[in-house]
Amino acid sequence: MNTTGPGLSHPWSRMPASDPHPADDPDAPADPGILDRFAPFYDLEYGTYDADLDFYRGCAAQAAPRRSPAAQVLELACGSGRVLLALAAAGHVCTGVDASPAMLALARARLAAADLPATLVAARMEALPPDLGPFDLVLCALNSFAYLPTQADQLATLVDVQARLRRGGLLVLDLSPVDAGGPYPAGGELVHQGAWDRPGGGRVLKFVSGVWDSADQQHHVHWIYDEEDPAGRVRRTTIPQTLRYTYRWEAQLLLERAGLRLAGIYGTYDLDPYSSDSPRLILVAQRP
């Protein structure tokens, strides 16, 4: 699952937020029950996003054993299976982990509709089952690494992933870059961020409120979805989250402390060099 997505960087309106305060325990891991609230809306925003799929296909092909065209792939926070579907269709052996049972149900339905196999596991990425692995490629797409709310959680997850990689295996982290002012919205604003028509009538509108804690590099956000039916009745769903953003050099040091070697750092899925104005912060690391 991603935390900041494509096509959502141009807010249409803003107003004071009614509840800009962070959650009681911002260092607590994401609650699967809260993540389940996100599932009905996830594919409205990200279901058809494909800008990164060729990149991941290339990573899997590179990571595959020398005498096999298929890589053993693990996706952390796999959401509704968008990336898993593409890699399974390319012939790779895929495992997806997500904390949300509702997200995994979407992934299971998507894979079944395409008649493609994959293993789906309900687990937090910082608490993976002991029998998973080894893998040739582990990936965490579209800033889902930010669901780990503290640096200690992030390091512990990387250490665990390193142990599950085969020697020479790859880890890919796709992060959202952030400057010192934090990700937008950062000051408690309520931003109208998108709208989608329902096939049977009605529409869904999304708003986001956020407060940036620069000391802890945490973004305390509320995602708000208003479902409007054809008669004009509105049902609101609110999803509070705490997301921790990781800077370029911090991310490299975390990888090194976890026993991984940085193999590449990119600013786009076309492998352009990372710079201060890059839209993505993509790190490729290898187990020595």
mmCIF file of C-alpha atoms in Angstrom:
data_model
loop_
_atom_site.group_PDB
_atom_site.id
_atom_site.type_symbol
_atom_site.label_atom_id
_atom_site.label_comp_id
_atom_site.label_asym_id
_atom_site.label_seq_id
_atom_site.Cartn_x
_atom_site.Cartn_y
_atom_site.Cartn_z
ATOM 1 C CA MET A 1 0.000 0.000 0.000
ATOM 2 C CA ASN A 2 1.221 3.450 -0.758
ATOM 3 C CA THR A 3 1.009 6.572 1.336
ATOM 4 C CA THR A 4 1.473 9.301 -1.209
ATOM 5 C CA GLY A 5 0.437 8.508 -4.705
ATOM 6 C CA PRO A 6 0.531 9.596 -8.312
ATOM 7 C CA GLY A 7 -1.609 12.436 -9.549
ATOM 8 C CA LEU A 8 -2.351 13.831 -6.091
ATOM 9 C CA SER A 9 0.120 16.700 -5.900
ATOM 10 C CA HIS A 10 -2.170 19.498 -7.108
ATOM 11 C CA PRO A 11 -4.779 20.307 -4.439
ATOM 12 C CA TRP A 12 -7.969 21.927 -5.639
ATOM 13 C CA SER A 13 -8.989 23.753 -2.468
ATOM 14 C CA ARG A 14 -8.065 24.134 1.142
ATOM 15 C CA MET A 15 -9.744 25.124 4.396
ATOM 16 C CA PRO A 16 -8.831 24.951 8.087
ATOM 17 C CA ALA A 17 -8.732 21.396 9.371
ATOM 18 C CA SER A 18 -11.219 20.508 12.074
ATOM 19 C CA ASP A 19 -8.886 18.003 13.752
ATOM 20 C CA PRO A 20 -5.216 18.654 12.953
ATOM 21 C CA HIS A 21 -3.859 16.872 16.017
ATOM 22 C CA PRO A 22 -1.805 13.690 15.760
ATOM 23 C CA ALA A 23 -2.918 10.344 17.105
ATOM 24 C CA ASP A 24 -2.467 9.564 20.806
ATOM 25 C CA ASP A 25 0.462 7.229 20.100
ATOM 26 C CA PRO A 26 2.178 8.245 16.854
ATOM 27 C CA ASP A 27 4.792 5.505 17.293
ATOM 28 C CA ALA A 28 2.210 2.723 17.294
ATOM 29 C CA PRO A 29 2.167 0.495 14.177
ATOM 30 C CA ALA A 30 -0.633 0.860 11.664
ATOM 31 C CA ASP A 31 -3.894 -0.668 12.887
ATOM 32 C CA PRO A 32 -5.161 -3.326 10.419
ATOM 33 C CA GLY A 33 -8.731 -2.300 11.221
ATOM 34 C CA ILE A 34 -8.003 1.265 10.176
ATOM 35 C CA LEU A 35 -6.175 0.072 7.069
ATOM 36 C CA ASP A 36 -9.242 -2.012 6.182
ATOM 37 C CA ARG A 37 -11.186 1.262 5.902
ATOM 38 C CA PHE A 38 -8.818 2.272 3.097
ATOM 39 C CA ALA A 39 -9.461 -0.859 1.023
ATOM 40 C CA PRO A 40 -12.743 0.241 -0.661
ATOM 41 C CA PHE A 41 -11.028 3.381 -1.969
ATOM 42 C CA TYR A 42 -7.536 2.109 -2.735
ATOM 43 C CA ASP A 43 -8.031 1.083 -6.348
ATOM 44 C CA LEU A 44 -9.890 4.305 -7.161
ATOM 45 C CA GLU A 45 -6.554 6.059 -6.743
ATOM 46 C CA TYR A 46 -3.942 3.452 -7.510
ATOM 47 C CA GLY A 47 -5.557 0.453 -9.209
ATOM 48 C CA THR A 48 -4.540 1.444 -12.746
ATOM 49 C CA TYR A 49 -1.220 3.099 -11.875
ATOM 50 C CA ASP A 50 1.481 1.441 -13.966
ATOM 51 C CA ALA A 51 4.414 3.876 -14.179
ATOM 52 C CA ASP A 52 6.598 1.664 -11.969
ATOM 53 C CA LEU A 53 5.704 -1.774 -13.350
ATOM 54 C CA ASP A 54 8.398 -2.000 -16.035
ATOM 55 C CA PHE A 55 10.941 -0.984 -13.406
ATOM 56 C CA TYR A 56 9.893 -3.832 -11.116
ATOM 57 C CA ARG A 57 9.818 -6.297 -13.998
ATOM 58 C CA GLY A 58 13.419 -5.332 -14.718
ATOM 59 C CA CYS A 59 14.407 -5.713 -11.062
ATOM 60 C CA ALA A 60 12.871 -9.188 -10.908
ATOM 61 C CA ALA A 61 14.596 -10.277 -14.118
ATOM 62 C CA GLN A 62 17.924 -9.015 -12.772
ATOM 63 C CA ALA A 63 17.432 -10.755 -9.429
ATOM 64 C CA ALA A 64 16.404 -14.138 -10.878
ATOM 65 C CA PRO A 65 18.923 -16.976 -10.436
ATOM 66 C CA ARG A 66 21.307 -17.488 -13.334
ATOM 67 C CA ARG A 67 19.704 -20.686 -14.595
ATOM 68 C CA SER A 68 16.095 -19.685 -13.968
ATOM 69 C CA PRO A 69 13.889 -17.042 -15.592
ATOM 70 C CA ALA A 70 11.788 -16.783 -12.433
ATOM 71 C CA ALA A 71 12.682 -14.872 -9.286
ATOM 72 C CA GLN A 72 11.298 -15.541 -5.833
ATOM 73 C CA VAL A 73 9.701 -12.178 -4.999
ATOM 74 C CA LEU A 74 8.357 -10.740 -1.739
ATOM 75 C CA GLU A 75 6.323 -7.529 -1.757
ATOM 76 C CA LEU A 76 5.950 -5.755 1.574
ATOM 77 C CA ALA A 77 2.625 -3.909 2.038
ATOM 78 C CA CYS A 78 1.304 -5.358 -1.222
ATOM 79 C CA GLY A 79 -2.112 -3.693 -0.963
ATOM 80 C CA SER A 80 -4.565 -4.855 -3.627
ATOM 81 C CA GLY A 81 -1.892 -6.716 -5.590
ATOM 82 C CA ARG A 82 -1.145 -4.197 -8.343
ATOM 83 C CA VAL A 83 2.600 -4.996 -8.519
ATOM 84 C CA LEU A 84 2.195 -8.684 -7.624
ATOM 85 C CA LEU A 85 -0.120 -9.167 -10.598
ATOM 86 C CA ALA A 86 2.431 -7.709 -13.019
ATOM 87 C CA LEU A 87 5.295 -9.825 -11.671
ATOM 88 C CA ALA A 88 3.241 -13.023 -11.505
ATOM 89 C CA ALA A 89 2.179 -12.416 -15.115
ATOM 90 C CA ALA A 90 5.878 -12.158 -16.013
ATOM 91 C CA GLY A 91 6.421 -15.647 -14.604
ATOM 92 C CA HIS A 92 7.904 -14.845 -11.208
ATOM 93 C CA VAL A 93 7.002 -16.662 -7.993
ATOM 94 C CA CYS A 94 5.351 -14.020 -5.833
ATOM 95 C CA THR A 95 4.509 -13.596 -2.159
ATOM 96 C CA GLY A 96 2.630 -10.548 -0.883
ATOM 97 C CA VAL A 97 2.407 -9.419 2.723
ATOM 98 C CA ASP A 98 -0.062 -6.876 4.055
ATOM 99 C CA ALA A 99 -1.428 -6.044 7.496
ATOM 100 C CA SER A 100 -4.946 -5.469 6.129
ATOM 101 C CA PRO A 101 -7.161 -8.519 5.504
ATOM 102 C CA ALA A 102 -9.439 -6.380 3.347
ATOM 103 C CA MET A 103 -6.536 -5.382 1.113
ATOM 104 C CA LEU A 104 -5.477 -9.006 0.785
ATOM 105 C CA ALA A 105 -9.028 -9.932 -0.237
ATOM 106 C CA LEU A 106 -8.761 -7.414 -3.090
ATOM 107 C CA ALA A 107 -5.403 -8.846 -4.109
ATOM 108 C CA ARG A 108 -6.761 -12.392 -4.000
ATOM 109 C CA ALA A 109 -9.700 -11.428 -6.235
ATOM 110 C CA ARG A 110 -7.438 -9.579 -8.684
ATOM 111 C CA LEU A 111 -5.068 -12.537 -9.018
ATOM 112 C CA ALA A 112 -7.940 -15.008 -9.347
ATOM 113 C CA ALA A 113 -9.543 -12.942 -12.105
ATOM 114 C CA ALA A 114 -6.275 -13.139 -14.039
ATOM 115 C CA ASP A 115 -5.817 -16.832 -13.168
ATOM 116 C CA LEU A 116 -2.376 -16.093 -11.700
ATOM 117 C CA PRO A 117 -0.810 -17.710 -8.629
ATOM 118 C CA ALA A 118 0.671 -15.894 -5.648
ATOM 119 C CA THR A 119 0.988 -16.471 -1.916
ATOM 120 C CA LEU A 120 -0.747 -13.856 0.250
ATOM 121 C CA VAL A 121 0.106 -13.481 3.928
ATOM 122 C CA ALA A 122 -1.638 -11.354 6.571
ATOM 123 C CA ALA A 123 1.244 -9.848 8.575
ATOM 124 C CA ARG A 124 2.945 -6.587 9.392
ATOM 125 C CA MET A 125 6.163 -6.036 7.512
ATOM 126 C CA GLU A 126 7.971 -5.548 10.847
ATOM 127 C CA ALA A 127 6.635 -8.920 12.089
ATOM 128 C CA LEU A 128 6.987 -11.348 9.196
ATOM 129 C CA PRO A 129 6.314 -15.057 9.762
ATOM 130 C CA PRO A 130 9.564 -16.962 10.387
ATOM 131 C CA ASP A 131 9.096 -19.395 7.508
ATOM 132 C CA LEU A 132 9.006 -16.802 4.689
ATOM 133 C CA GLY A 133 11.944 -16.897 2.301
ATOM 134 C CA PRO A 134 14.527 -16.994 1.012
ATOM 135 C CA PHE A 135 13.852 -14.468 -1.747
ATOM 136 C CA ASP A 136 15.719 -13.117 -4.760
ATOM 137 C CA LEU A 137 13.885 -9.771 -4.635
ATOM 138 C CA VAL A 138 12.082 -7.910 -1.863
ATOM 139 C CA LEU A 139 10.287 -4.686 -2.751
ATOM 140 C CA CYS A 140 8.307 -1.997 -0.977
ATOM 141 C CA ALA A 141 6.488 0.236 -3.462
ATOM 142 C CA LEU A 142 5.152 3.796 -3.447
ATOM 143 C CA ASN A 143 6.392 4.943 -0.026
ATOM 144 C CA SER A 144 4.783 2.090 1.908
ATOM 145 C CA PHE A 145 7.998 1.925 3.968
ATOM 146 C CA ALA A 146 6.630 5.042 5.727
ATOM 147 C CA TYR A 147 4.049 2.881 7.500
ATOM 148 C CA LEU A 148 6.907 1.922 9.845
ATOM 149 C CA PRO A 149 6.506 4.786 12.340
ATOM 150 C CA THR A 150 9.985 4.929 13.930
ATOM 151 C CA GLN A 151 13.578 4.600 12.811
ATOM 152 C CA ALA A 152 13.931 1.569 15.103
ATOM 153 C CA ASP A 153 11.015 -0.135 13.324
ATOM 154 C CA GLN A 154 12.543 0.651 9.949
ATOM 155 C CA LEU A 155 15.972 -0.701 10.904
ATOM 156 C CA ALA A 156 14.538 -3.863 12.466
ATOM 157 C CA THR A 157 12.526 -4.537 9.304
ATOM 158 C CA LEU A 158 15.574 -4.069 7.087
ATOM 159 C CA VAL A 159 17.643 -6.413 9.270
ATOM 160 C CA ASP A 160 14.905 -9.041 8.995
ATOM 161 C CA VAL A 161 14.610 -8.593 5.226
ATOM 162 C CA GLN A 162 18.375 -8.907 4.808
ATOM 163 C CA ALA A 163 18.252 -12.317 6.501
ATOM 164 C CA ARG A 164 15.489 -13.451 4.100
ATOM 165 C CA LEU A 165 17.371 -12.490 0.940
ATOM 166 C CA ARG A 166 19.568 -14.961 -0.869
ATOM 167 C CA ARG A 167 23.182 -13.825 -1.251
ATOM 168 C CA GLY A 168 23.190 -11.405 -4.144
ATOM 169 C CA GLY A 169 19.448 -10.800 -3.721
ATOM 170 C CA LEU A 170 17.994 -7.324 -4.118
ATOM 171 C CA LEU A 171 15.880 -5.033 -1.946
ATOM 172 C CA VAL A 172 14.054 -2.099 -3.580
ATOM 173 C CA LEU A 173 12.630 0.780 -1.547
ATOM 174 C CA ASP A 174 10.556 3.374 -3.417
ATOM 175 C CA LEU A 175 10.287 6.404 -1.132
ATOM 176 C CA SER A 176 8.633 9.810 -1.506
ATOM 177 C CA PRO A 177 11.216 12.588 -1.132
ATOM 178 C CA VAL A 178 10.394 15.308 1.382
ATOM 179 C CA ASP A 179 12.050 18.632 2.163
ATOM 180 C CA ALA A 180 12.442 20.225 5.581
ATOM 181 C CA GLY A 181 8.963 21.742 5.391
ATOM 182 C CA GLY A 182 7.413 18.293 5.246
ATOM 183 C CA PRO A 183 4.954 16.644 2.864
ATOM 184 C CA TYR A 184 1.910 18.698 1.883
ATOM 185 C CA PRO A 185 -0.338 19.452 3.706
ATOM 186 C CA ALA A 186 1.908 20.072 6.700
ATOM 187 C CA GLY A 187 0.208 22.749 8.807
ATOM 188 C CA GLY A 188 -3.211 21.318 9.583
ATOM 189 C CA GLU A 189 -4.889 22.408 6.330
ATOM 190 C CA LEU A 190 -7.690 20.365 4.865
ATOM 191 C CA VAL A 191 -6.928 19.780 1.176
ATOM 192 C CA HIS A 192 -9.393 18.595 -1.465
ATOM 193 C CA GLN A 193 -7.233 16.078 -3.269
ATOM 194 C CA GLY A 194 -9.344 14.171 -5.773
ATOM 195 C CA ALA A 195 -12.741 13.006 -7.040
ATOM 196 C CA TRP A 196 -13.887 9.841 -8.818
ATOM 197 C CA ASP A 197 -17.206 8.946 -10.447
ATOM 198 C CA ARG A 198 -18.814 5.649 -9.455
ATOM 199 C CA PRO A 199 -19.800 3.389 -12.400
ATOM 200 C CA GLY A 200 -23.351 3.021 -11.042
ATOM 201 C CA GLY A 201 -23.770 6.700 -10.228
ATOM 202 C CA GLY A 202 -22.549 8.964 -7.464
ATOM 203 C CA ARG A 203 -18.955 9.841 -6.754
ATOM 204 C CA VAL A 204 -16.186 9.769 -4.160
ATOM 205 C CA LEU A 205 -14.314 12.874 -2.984
ATOM 206 C CA LYS A 206 -11.043 12.744 -1.057
ATOM 207 C CA PHE A 207 -9.701 15.280 1.428
ATOM 208 C CA VAL A 208 -6.437 15.154 3.367
ATOM 209 C CA SER A 209 -5.376 16.931 6.542
ATOM 210 C CA GLY A 210 -1.801 16.725 7.753
ATOM 211 C CA VAL A 211 0.558 17.982 10.461
ATOM 212 C CA TRP A 212 4.325 17.584 10.002
ATOM 213 C CA ASP A 213 6.562 16.814 12.990
ATOM 214 C CA SER A 214 10.030 17.649 11.684
ATOM 215 C CA ALA A 215 11.779 16.386 14.827
ATOM 216 C CA ASP A 216 10.469 12.831 14.394
ATOM 217 C CA GLN A 217 10.034 13.066 10.596
ATOM 218 C CA GLN A 218 6.425 11.998 11.061
ATOM 219 C CA HIS A 219 3.421 13.148 9.074
ATOM 220 C CA HIS A 220 0.201 12.844 11.083
ATOM 221 C CA VAL A 221 -2.505 12.635 8.455
ATOM 222 C CA HIS A 222 -6.229 12.071 8.134
ATOM 223 C CA TRP A 223 -7.486 10.727 4.817
ATOM 224 C CA ILE A 224 -11.168 11.606 4.437
ATOM 225 C CA TYR A 225 -13.388 9.983 1.804
ATOM 226 C CA ASP A 226 -16.888 11.303 1.149
ATOM 227 C CA GLU A 227 -19.107 8.887 -0.794
ATOM 228 C CA GLU A 228 -21.975 10.727 -2.461
ATOM 229 C CA ASP A 229 -24.794 8.572 -3.835
ATOM 230 C CA PRO A 230 -26.965 9.582 -6.835
ATOM 231 C CA ALA A 231 -29.537 11.098 -4.447
ATOM 232 C CA GLY A 232 -26.905 13.373 -2.892
ATOM 233 C CA ARG A 233 -26.568 11.518 0.422
ATOM 234 C CA VAL A 234 -23.016 11.496 1.793
ATOM 235 C CA ARG A 235 -21.228 8.852 3.832
ATOM 236 C CA ARG A 236 -17.853 9.877 5.307
ATOM 237 C CA THR A 237 -14.919 7.587 6.135
ATOM 238 C CA THR A 238 -11.957 8.995 8.065
ATOM 239 C CA ILE A 239 -8.601 7.196 8.179
ATOM 240 C CA PRO A 240 -5.960 8.530 10.606
ATOM 241 C CA GLN A 241 -2.342 7.516 9.959
ATOM 242 C CA THR A 242 1.165 8.366 11.098
ATOM 243 C CA LEU A 243 3.784 8.102 8.349
ATOM 244 C CA ARG A 244 7.539 8.402 8.876
ATOM 245 C CA TYR A 245 9.558 9.858 6.007
ATOM 246 C CA THR A 246 13.175 8.862 5.444
ATOM 247 C CA TYR A 247 15.805 11.118 3.908
ATOM 248 C CA ARG A 248 18.378 10.049 1.342
ATOM 249 C CA TRP A 249 21.470 9.648 3.537
ATOM 250 C CA GLU A 250 19.522 8.274 6.486
ATOM 251 C CA ALA A 251 18.067 5.601 4.208
ATOM 252 C CA GLN A 252 21.523 4.634 2.943
ATOM 253 C CA LEU A 253 22.902 4.375 6.490
ATOM 254 C CA LEU A 254 19.928 2.234 7.576
ATOM 255 C CA LEU A 255 20.596 -0.137 4.677
ATOM 256 C CA GLU A 256 24.279 -0.354 5.571
ATOM 257 C CA ARG A 257 23.512 -1.005 9.244
ATOM 258 C CA ALA A 258 21.194 -3.802 8.159
ATOM 259 C CA GLY A 259 24.051 -5.497 6.296
ATOM 260 C CA LEU A 260 23.005 -4.431 2.804
ATOM 261 C CA ARG A 261 25.116 -2.762 0.132
ATOM 262 C CA LEU A 262 23.670 0.155 -1.827
ATOM 263 C CA ALA A 263 23.675 -0.886 -5.492
ATOM 264 C CA GLY A 264 21.888 2.135 -6.946
ATOM 265 C CA ILE A 265 19.906 5.254 -6.118
ATOM 266 C CA TYR A 266 17.498 6.792 -8.605
ATOM 267 C CA GLY A 267 15.060 9.663 -8.890
ATOM 268 C CA THR A 268 12.677 8.096 -11.409
ATOM 269 C CA TYR A 269 11.527 4.682 -12.597
ATOM 270 C CA ASP A 270 13.599 5.300 -15.746
ATOM 271 C CA LEU A 271 16.711 5.172 -13.520
ATOM 272 C CA ASP A 272 17.554 8.862 -13.781
ATOM 273 C CA PRO A 273 20.076 9.953 -11.128
ATOM 274 C CA TYR A 274 18.595 11.118 -7.850
ATOM 275 C CA SER A 275 18.681 14.887 -7.304
ATOM 276 C CA SER A 276 17.087 17.435 -4.999
ATOM 277 C CA ASP A 277 14.095 17.858 -7.330
ATOM 278 C CA SER A 278 13.524 14.169 -8.174
ATOM 279 C CA PRO A 279 9.928 12.944 -7.900
ATOM 280 C CA ARG A 280 10.994 9.639 -6.285
ATOM 281 C CA LEU A 281 13.773 8.379 -4.021
ATOM 282 C CA ILE A 282 14.428 4.802 -5.152
ATOM 283 C CA LEU A 283 17.104 2.762 -3.401
ATOM 284 C CA VAL A 284 18.294 -0.608 -4.695
ATOM 285 C CA ALA A 285 20.360 -2.582 -2.186
ATOM 286 C CA GLN A 286 21.990 -5.995 -2.378
ATOM 287 C CA ARG A 287 22.822 -8.649 0.159
ATOM 288 C CA PRO A 288 26.590 -9.268 -0.176
#
